[in-house]
Coordinates of C-alpha atoms in Angstrom, one line a residue:
X1 CA -0.1 -0.1 0.0
X2 CA 2.8 2.4 0.5
X3 CA 4.9 1.7 -2.1
X4 CA 8.4 2.2 -2.2
X5 CA 8.4 4.6 0.7
X6 CA 12.3 4.6 1.3
X7 CA 12.9 5.7 -2.1
X8 CA 10.4 8.4 -2.3
X9 CA 9.4 10.3 1.1
X10 CA 12.1 8.6 3.8
X11 CA 15.1 8.4 1.4
X12 CA 18.5 7.8 3.2
X13 CA 20.1 11.0 4.1
X14 CA 23.6 11.3 6.3
X15 CA 22.6 14.5 7.9
X16 CA 19.9 12.1 10.0
X17 CA 22.5 9.9 11.5
X18 CA 24.2 13.4 12.6
X19 CA 21.0 14.9 14.3
X20 CA 20.5 11.6 16.1
X21 CA 24.1 11.6 17.2
X22 CA 23.6 14.9 18.6
X23 CA 20.3 14.0 20.1
X24 CA 22.0 11.3 21.9
X25 CA 24.7 13.6 23.2
X26 CA 22.8 16.0 24.4
X27 CA 19.4 14.4 25.6
X28 CA 19.0 10.7 25.5
X29 CA 22.3 9.7 27.1
X30 CA 20.6 11.2 30.3
X31 CA 17.8 9.0 30.1
X32 CA 19.3 5.8 29.4
X33 CA 21.9 4.0 31.5
X34 CA 24.5 1.7 29.9
X35 CA 22.6 -1.3 31.6
X36 CA 19.4 -1.0 29.9
X37 CA 17.7 -2.9 27.3
X38 CA 16.3 -0.3 24.7
X39 CA 13.6 -1.3 22.0
X40 CA 13.3 1.0 19.1
X41 CA 9.8 0.7 17.5
X42 CA 9.8 1.3 13.7
X43 CA 13.6 1.9 13.9
X44 CA 13.7 2.7 10.0
X45 CA 17.7 3.4 8.9
X46 CA 18.3 2.7 12.4
X47 CA 19.8 6.1 13.1
X48 CA 18.5 6.4 17.0
X49 CA 19.2 2.8 17.7
X50 CA 22.7 2.8 16.2
X51 CA 23.5 6.0 18.4
X52 CA 22.4 4.3 21.7
X53 CA 24.8 2.9 24.4
X54 CA 23.2 0.3 26.1
X55 CA 23.7 -3.4 27.4
X56 CA 21.0 -4.4 24.8
X57 CA 19.4 -2.9 21.6
X58 CA 16.5 -4.1 19.9
X59 CA 15.2 -2.8 16.7
X60 CA 11.8 -3.5 15.1
X61 CA 10.6 -2.5 11.7
X62 CA 8.6 -4.0 8.9
X63 CA 10.8 -2.9 6.5
X64 CA 13.2 -5.5 5.7
X65 CA 16.1 -3.2 4.5
X66 CA 16.6 -2.2 8.2
X67 CA 19.1 -5.0 8.5
X68 CA 21.4 -3.3 6.2
X69 CA 21.5 -0.1 8.1
X70 CA 21.7 -1.1 12.1
X71 CA 24.7 -1.8 13.8
X72 CA 25.7 -5.5 14.0
X73 CA 25.3 -5.5 17.8
X74 CA 21.5 -4.5 17.4
X75 CA 19.0 -7.3 17.3
X76 CA 16.7 -6.9 14.6
X77 CA 12.9 -7.9 14.5
X78 CA 10.9 -7.6 11.1
X79 CA 7.5 -7.6 11.8
X80 CA 4.7 -5.2 12.4
X81 CA 5.0 -3.1 15.8
X82 CA 1.6 -4.6 16.9
X83 CA 3.5 -7.9 17.4
X84 CA 5.9 -7.8 20.2
X85 CA 6.0 -11.5 20.9
X86 CA 9.5 -11.7 20.0
X87 CA 10.4 -9.6 23.0
X88 CA 10.4 -11.3 26.3
X89 CA 8.2 -9.9 29.0
X90 CA 9.6 -7.6 31.5
X91 CA 12.8 -7.0 29.4
X92 CA 12.5 -3.1 28.2
X93 CA 13.8 -0.4 30.2
X94 CA 13.4 2.3 27.6
X95 CA 11.1 1.9 24.6
X96 CA 11.2 4.5 21.8
X97 CA 9.0 5.4 18.9
X98 CA 10.1 8.0 16.7
X99 CA 7.3 9.2 13.6
X100 CA 5.7 6.0 14.1
X101 CA 2.1 6.4 15.3
X102 CA 0.8 9.0 13.0
X103 CA 1.4 6.2 10.5
X104 CA -1.1 3.6 12.2
X105 CA -4.7 3.4 12.7
X106 CA -5.9 4.4 16.2
X107 CA -6.8 0.8 16.8
X108 CA -3.5 -0.3 15.8
X109 CA -1.6 2.4 18.3
X110 CA -3.8 1.2 21.1
X111 CA -2.6 -2.6 20.3
X112 CA 0.7 -1.5 20.6
X113 CA 0.3 0.2 23.8
X114 CA -1.7 -2.9 25.3
X115 CA 1.5 -5.2 24.1
X116 CA 3.8 -3.1 25.2
X117 CA 2.9 -2.9 28.9
X118 CA 4.1 -6.4 29.5
X119 CA 7.5 -6.0 27.7
X120 CA 8.4 -3.0 29.9
X121 CA 10.6 -3.5 33.4
X122 CA 9.3 -2.2 36.4
X123 CA 11.0 1.1 35.7
X124 CA 10.4 0.9 31.9
X125 CA 9.3 4.0 30.2
X126 CA 7.9 4.6 26.7
X127 CA 9.3 7.7 24.9
X128 CA 7.5 9.1 21.9
X129 CA 8.7 11.5 19.5
X130 CA 6.2 12.7 16.4
X131 CA 4.8 15.4 14.6
X132 CA 2.2 17.6 16.5
X133 CA -0.6 18.3 14.4
X134 CA -1.4 21.6 16.4
X135 CA 1.8 23.2 14.9
X136 CA 2.3 20.9 11.9
X137 CA -1.1 20.8 10.5
X138 CA 0.0 22.4 7.1
X139 CA 2.6 19.9 6.3
X140 CA 1.3 17.0 8.2
X141 CA -0.2 15.1 5.2
X142 CA 2.5 15.9 3.0
X143 CA 3.5 12.5 4.0
X144 CA 1.2 10.1 2.0
X145 CA 1.5 7.3 4.7
X146 CA 0.4 9.7 7.6
X147 CA -3.1 8.4 8.3
X148 CA -3.8 9.5 11.9
X149 CA -3.4 12.9 13.4
X150 CA -2.6 13.7 17.0
X151 CA -1.8 17.0 19.0
X152 CA -0.2 16.7 22.5
X153 CA -3.2 16.8 24.2
X154 CA -4.8 14.3 21.9
X155 CA -2.1 11.8 22.4
X156 CA -2.0 12.7 26.3
X157 CA -5.5 11.8 26.4
X158 CA -5.6 8.8 24.4
X159 CA -2.7 7.2 26.7
X160 CA -4.3 8.2 29.8
X161 CA -7.7 6.6 28.7
X162 CA -5.8 3.3 28.1
X163 CA -3.8 2.8 31.1
X164 CA -0.6 4.8 30.9
X165 CA 0.3 7.6 33.2
X166 CA 2.0 10.6 31.3
X167 CA 4.8 12.0 33.1
X168 CA 6.3 14.5 30.6
X169 CA 4.9 16.4 27.6
X170 CA 7.0 18.7 25.5
X171 CA 5.0 20.2 22.5
X172 CA 7.9 21.7 20.4
X173 CA 10.6 19.5 21.2
X174 CA 12.0 19.5 17.7
X175 CA 11.3 20.9 14.3
X176 CA 9.3 18.6 11.6
X177 CA 12.4 17.1 10.1
X178 CA 16.0 17.6 8.5
X179 CA 14.3 19.2 5.9
X180 CA 13.2 21.8 7.9
X181 CA 15.9 24.4 9.4
X182 CA 16.9 22.4 11.9
X183 CA 20.8 22.9 12.5
X184 CA 22.6 19.4 12.1
X185 CA 25.9 20.6 13.7
X186 CA 26.1 19.0 17.0
X187 CA 26.6 22.0 19.1
X188 CA 23.6 23.9 17.5
X189 CA 21.6 20.8 18.2
X190 CA 22.2 21.1 21.7
X191 CA 21.7 24.7 21.7
X192 CA 18.3 24.2 20.4
X193 CA 17.3 21.9 23.0
X194 CA 18.4 24.1 25.8
X195 CA 16.6 27.2 24.3
X196 CA 13.2 27.7 26.2
X197 CA 11.9 29.3 22.6
X198 CA 11.5 26.8 19.8
X199 CA 9.5 28.6 17.1
X200 CA 10.3 26.0 14.7
X201 CA 9.2 23.1 17.1
X202 CA 6.6 21.1 15.5
X203 CA 7.3 17.4 16.9
X204 CA 6.6 16.7 20.3
X205 CA 8.1 14.4 23.0
X206 CA 5.9 12.6 25.4
X207 CA 7.2 10.4 28.0
X208 CA 4.9 7.8 30.0
X209 CA 4.9 4.6 31.7
X210 CA 2.0 1.9 32.5
X211 CA -0.3 3.3 35.0
X212 CA 0.2 0.4 37.7
X213 CA 4.1 1.1 37.7
X214 CA 5.4 3.4 40.1
X215 CA 9.2 2.5 40.2

């Protein structure tokens, strides 16, 4: 249905790896310990998971080409994100979904959230990074594979309604994509993340845990 998405809309771009390397240096390395197990949902070219330092790294995506892009030490699972059977219960400390849930139906998202609860450890968290429709409505459906629109308010409410405790909400965490005016130099990415003013910010970041977890 999506055709050759990785040759049309989501082409390989070296700048993307540079941005994720900077995001690791200035943000995610403070959220992930070297002892953690990290699960990257919808890993794509593996730019996030390749940048991570952790004892175990797992990348999941429907795209078979992912295997050619992730690091050799990253475990790969090819299949739909709704099917987490290959991941052991209680194994994941840090689950991550970047620019994923806007490509799924709401029913599929609810299924992912339900399946993921059992896979997280007692201190496990889910971090979501994706377009915020409130700020990106003009460009949102330029990507022909976007089928569901969420704002930071709507996605927070959905997660709460389905048994998740939302811990953090950042409505304007990043610009929409590397095709926007996001600086790709590491120091400039760090400066952007530290800035309280993000007029170009059109991607939200949400951190949550299953409501019954209080670790």
